[in-house]
Short mmCIF file of C-alpha atoms in Angstrom, two decimals:
data_model
loop_
_atom_site.label_atom_id
_atom_site.label_comp_id
_atom_site.label_asym_id
_atom_site.label_seq_id
_atom_site.Cartn_x
_atom_site.Cartn_y
_atom_site.Cartn_z
CA MET N 1 67.31 76.27 77.64
CA THR N 2 65.93 73.07 79.17
CA ASP N 3 62.18 73.26 78.42
CA ILE N 4 61.20 70.74 75.72
CA SER N 5 57.60 71.93 75.34
CA ALA N 6 58.15 73.42 71.89
CA THR N 7 59.54 70.12 70.62
CA LEU N 8 56.30 68.31 71.51
CA GLU N 9 54.09 70.40 69.24
CA ALA N 10 52.98 68.97 65.91
CA LYS N 11 54.60 70.54 62.85
CA SER N 12 52.29 73.31 61.67
CA ASP N 13 53.48 73.24 58.06
CA GLN N 14 51.73 69.97 57.22
CA LEU N 15 48.62 67.93 57.95
CA ASN N 16 49.24 65.94 61.12
CA ALA N 17 47.56 62.78 62.36
CA VAL N 18 46.12 64.67 65.35
CA ASP N 19 44.29 66.99 62.95
CA ILE N 20 42.01 64.16 61.82
CA ILE N 21 41.48 62.18 65.03
CA GLY N 22 37.83 61.19 65.10
CA ALA N 23 37.28 62.34 61.52
CA GLU N 24 37.78 60.77 58.12
CA PRO N 25 38.15 63.65 55.68
CA ILE N 26 37.77 63.15 51.96
CA ILE N 27 40.39 65.22 50.18
CA ARG N 28 40.42 66.30 46.52
CA ILE N 29 44.00 66.63 45.32
CA ARG N 30 44.84 69.93 43.62
CA GLU N 31 48.64 69.74 43.41
CA VAL N 32 51.50 67.38 44.24
CA ARG N 33 55.06 68.58 44.82
CA VAL N 34 58.00 66.16 44.79
CA THR N 35 61.27 67.23 46.43
CA GLN N 36 64.22 65.63 48.23
CA GLY N 37 64.45 64.70 51.89
CA GLU N 38 62.71 62.57 54.48
CA GLN N 39 59.18 63.56 53.36
CA PRO N 40 59.61 64.06 49.61
CA VAL N 41 55.96 64.15 48.52
CA ALA N 42 53.61 66.99 49.50
CA VAL N 43 49.97 66.47 48.53
CA TYR N 44 48.01 69.74 48.47
CA PHE N 45 44.23 69.47 48.54
CA ASP N 46 41.11 71.62 48.67
CA GLY N 47 40.79 73.09 52.17
CA ASP N 48 44.37 72.25 53.20
CA HIS N 49 45.00 75.69 54.75
CA ASN N 50 48.37 75.52 52.94
CA ARG N 51 49.31 72.51 55.08
CA PRO N 52 49.84 69.55 52.71
CA TRP N 53 49.50 65.89 53.54
CA ARG N 54 52.93 64.25 53.40
CA PRO N 55 52.15 60.55 52.95
CA SER N 56 54.43 57.92 54.44
CA LYS N 57 56.38 55.63 52.12
CA GLY N 58 53.74 52.91 52.57
CA MET N 59 50.91 55.27 51.64
CA ARG N 60 52.95 56.64 48.68
CA ARG N 61 53.31 53.08 47.41
CA ILE N 62 49.52 52.65 47.60
CA LEU N 63 48.92 55.93 45.75
CA ALA N 64 51.44 54.92 43.07
CA GLY N 65 49.92 51.45 42.80
CA ALA N 66 46.43 52.87 42.46
CA TRP N 67 47.03 55.94 40.29
CA GLY N 68 50.52 55.52 38.81
CA THR N 69 53.91 57.03 39.60
CA ASP N 70 53.27 60.29 37.72
CA SER N 71 51.87 62.42 40.53
CA ALA N 72 50.45 64.92 38.02
CA ALA N 73 47.83 62.24 37.26
CA TRP N 74 46.67 62.33 40.90
CA VAL N 75 45.29 65.87 40.57
CA GLY N 76 41.49 65.93 40.77
CA LYS N 77 41.29 62.50 42.39
CA HIS N 78 39.93 61.88 45.91
CA ALA N 79 41.24 60.04 48.96
CA LYS N 80 39.54 59.33 52.26
CA LEU N 81 42.05 59.53 55.12
CA TYR N 82 41.93 58.33 58.71
CA PHE N 83 43.99 58.34 61.90
CA GLU N 84 45.63 55.00 62.68
CA PRO N 85 46.93 54.95 66.29
CA THR N 86 49.15 51.87 65.81
CA VAL N 87 51.50 53.50 63.29
CA LYS N 88 55.04 53.33 64.67
CA TYR N 89 57.96 55.71 64.34
CA ALA N 90 61.37 54.80 65.78
CA GLY N 91 59.77 51.75 67.42
CA GLN N 92 57.10 53.76 69.25
CA GLU N 93 53.38 53.88 68.50
CA VAL N 94 52.80 57.53 67.61
CA GLY N 95 49.87 57.28 65.21
CA GLY N 96 49.75 58.31 61.61
CA ILE N 97 47.59 59.10 58.59
CA ARG N 98 46.45 56.21 56.43
CA ILE N 99 44.28 55.85 53.35
CA ARG N 100 40.77 54.47 53.94
CA SER N 101 39.59 54.49 50.30
CA LEU N 102 40.41 56.03 46.90
CA SER N 103 38.49 57.26 43.89
CA ASP N 104 39.40 56.25 40.34
CA ILE N 105 40.21 52.61 41.09
CA PRO N 106 38.37 49.41 40.08
CA ALA N 107 34.89 48.90 41.57
CA GLU N 108 36.11 45.88 43.54
CA GLY N 109 38.87 47.96 45.17
CA MET N 110 42.56 47.09 45.27
CA LYS N 111 44.77 44.92 47.47
CA PHE N 112 48.23 45.94 48.60
CA ALA N 113 50.75 44.94 51.28
CA ILE N 114 52.31 47.39 53.70
CA THR N 115 55.54 46.92 55.59
CA ILE N 116 55.15 46.81 59.37
CA ASN N 117 58.83 46.13 60.06
CA ARG N 118 61.78 44.55 58.26
CA SER N 119 60.36 41.05 58.59
CA LYS N 120 56.61 41.67 58.55
CA ARG N 121 54.17 42.78 55.86
CA GLU N 122 50.41 43.02 56.20
CA PRO N 123 47.65 42.93 53.58
CA TYR N 124 46.04 46.32 53.01
CA VAL N 125 42.71 46.57 51.19
CA VAL N 126 41.63 49.88 49.65
CA PRO N 127 37.96 50.08 48.60
CA LEU N 128 36.64 52.32 45.85
CA LEU N 129 35.62 55.75 47.13
CA LYS N 130 32.37 56.79 45.48
CA ILE N 131 32.05 60.55 45.32
CA GLU N 132 28.52 61.85 45.75
CA ALA N 133 27.78 64.99 43.78
CA ALA N 134 25.37 66.52 46.32
CA ALA N 135 26.56 69.94 47.46
CA TYR N 136 26.51 71.22 51.03
CA PRO N 137 23.39 73.45 51.33
CA ALA N 138 24.42 77.13 51.22
CA GLU N 139 21.80 78.23 53.76
CA ARG N 140 22.81 75.55 56.25
CA PHE N 141 26.48 76.43 55.80
CA ALA N 142 25.84 80.13 56.45
CA LYS N 143 23.95 79.27 59.63
CA ALA N 144 26.60 76.82 60.89
CA LEU N 145 29.70 78.88 59.97
CA PRO N 146 29.84 80.96 63.20
CA VAL N 147 29.53 77.79 65.30
CA MET N 148 32.21 76.00 63.25
CA ALA N 149 34.52 79.03 63.46
CA LYS N 150 34.14 79.18 67.26
CA LYS N 151 34.89 75.47 67.63
CA MET N 152 38.10 75.90 65.61
CA GLN N 153 39.15 79.04 67.48
CA ASP N 154 38.48 77.36 70.85
CA GLY N 155 40.48 74.28 69.86
CA GLU N 156 37.47 71.94 70.07
CA MET N 157 37.86 70.91 66.42
CA THR N 158 40.54 71.26 63.76
CA LEU N 159 39.84 72.55 60.26
CA GLN N 160 40.05 69.03 58.86
CA GLN N 161 37.63 67.69 61.49
CA VAL N 162 35.13 70.43 60.58
CA ILE N 163 35.48 69.66 56.86
CA ALA N 164 35.03 65.92 57.49
CA GLN N 165 31.90 66.61 59.55
CA CYS N 166 30.48 68.80 56.78
CA GLN N 167 31.20 66.11 54.19
CA LYS N 168 28.68 63.86 55.94
CA THR N 169 26.04 66.29 54.62
CA GLY N 170 27.50 67.23 51.23
CA GLN N 171 30.54 68.37 49.28
CA LEU N 172 31.77 71.84 50.15
CA THR N 173 32.23 74.37 47.39
CA GLU N 174 35.54 76.17 46.85
CA ASP N 175 34.00 79.32 48.40
CA GLN N 176 32.80 77.40 51.46
CA LEU N 177 36.23 75.83 51.91
CA ALA N 178 37.84 79.27 51.61
CA GLU N 179 35.48 80.64 54.29
CA LEU N 180 36.38 77.80 56.64
CA GLU N 181 40.10 78.33 56.01
CA GLN N 182 39.69 82.03 56.76
CA ALA N 183 37.83 81.23 59.99
CA ALA N 184 40.46 78.70 61.15
CA PRO N 185 43.25 79.84 63.47
CA LYS N 186 46.47 80.73 61.67
CA GLU N 187 48.39 78.36 63.95
CA PRO N 188 46.68 74.97 64.18
CA VAL N 189 45.06 74.12 67.51
CA VAL N 190 44.98 70.49 68.63
CA ALA N 191 41.35 69.56 69.13
CA ASP N 192 40.22 68.40 72.57
CA ASN N 193 37.29 66.43 71.15
CA ASN N 194 34.86 66.36 68.25
CA ASP N 195 31.76 64.84 69.79
CA ASP N 196 29.41 67.67 68.87
CA GLU N 197 27.67 67.29 65.55
CA VAL N 198 26.56 70.84 64.82
CA MET N 199 27.22 70.78 61.10
#
């Protein structure tokens, strides 16, 4: 076997940076699992399609600094995530998931430092994420669901991109999130683009 195509695909058992390109989803944490290994923390959230976010060590340090080291205390809190193309792995820029803002921190936000390499650290500011209580209108959701489902099935948008787009209008209910998860492909499709704002 000499074809490396399969090795180029993103891992489908976790949230990947490519899933949120062009979107900044707000996640509500529902469970955190801590294990051993290279990616020891799995953050499960509403609408995760059973694909947790596995934060990097730098992002784990920010979560711990903001909310404490007991991950059980993170449940119910919110984080806004984004794709950062300059994140490096093994010396190469591959992109990664970073935290844009967090709920349940001081109103003035918090300041951290993240390690870029062995000799360089950069300041990292995390603003307070204010959660609006407005719900996504049920009638609008019902009308948009077939369009959103088609975009996911066709690979134009990922589940997380759809959720992030919806969040610009209002917070999705658990039932709405479940409907989107059901409409999403079982194997994640890398989105070509997310220019269309149909939601």
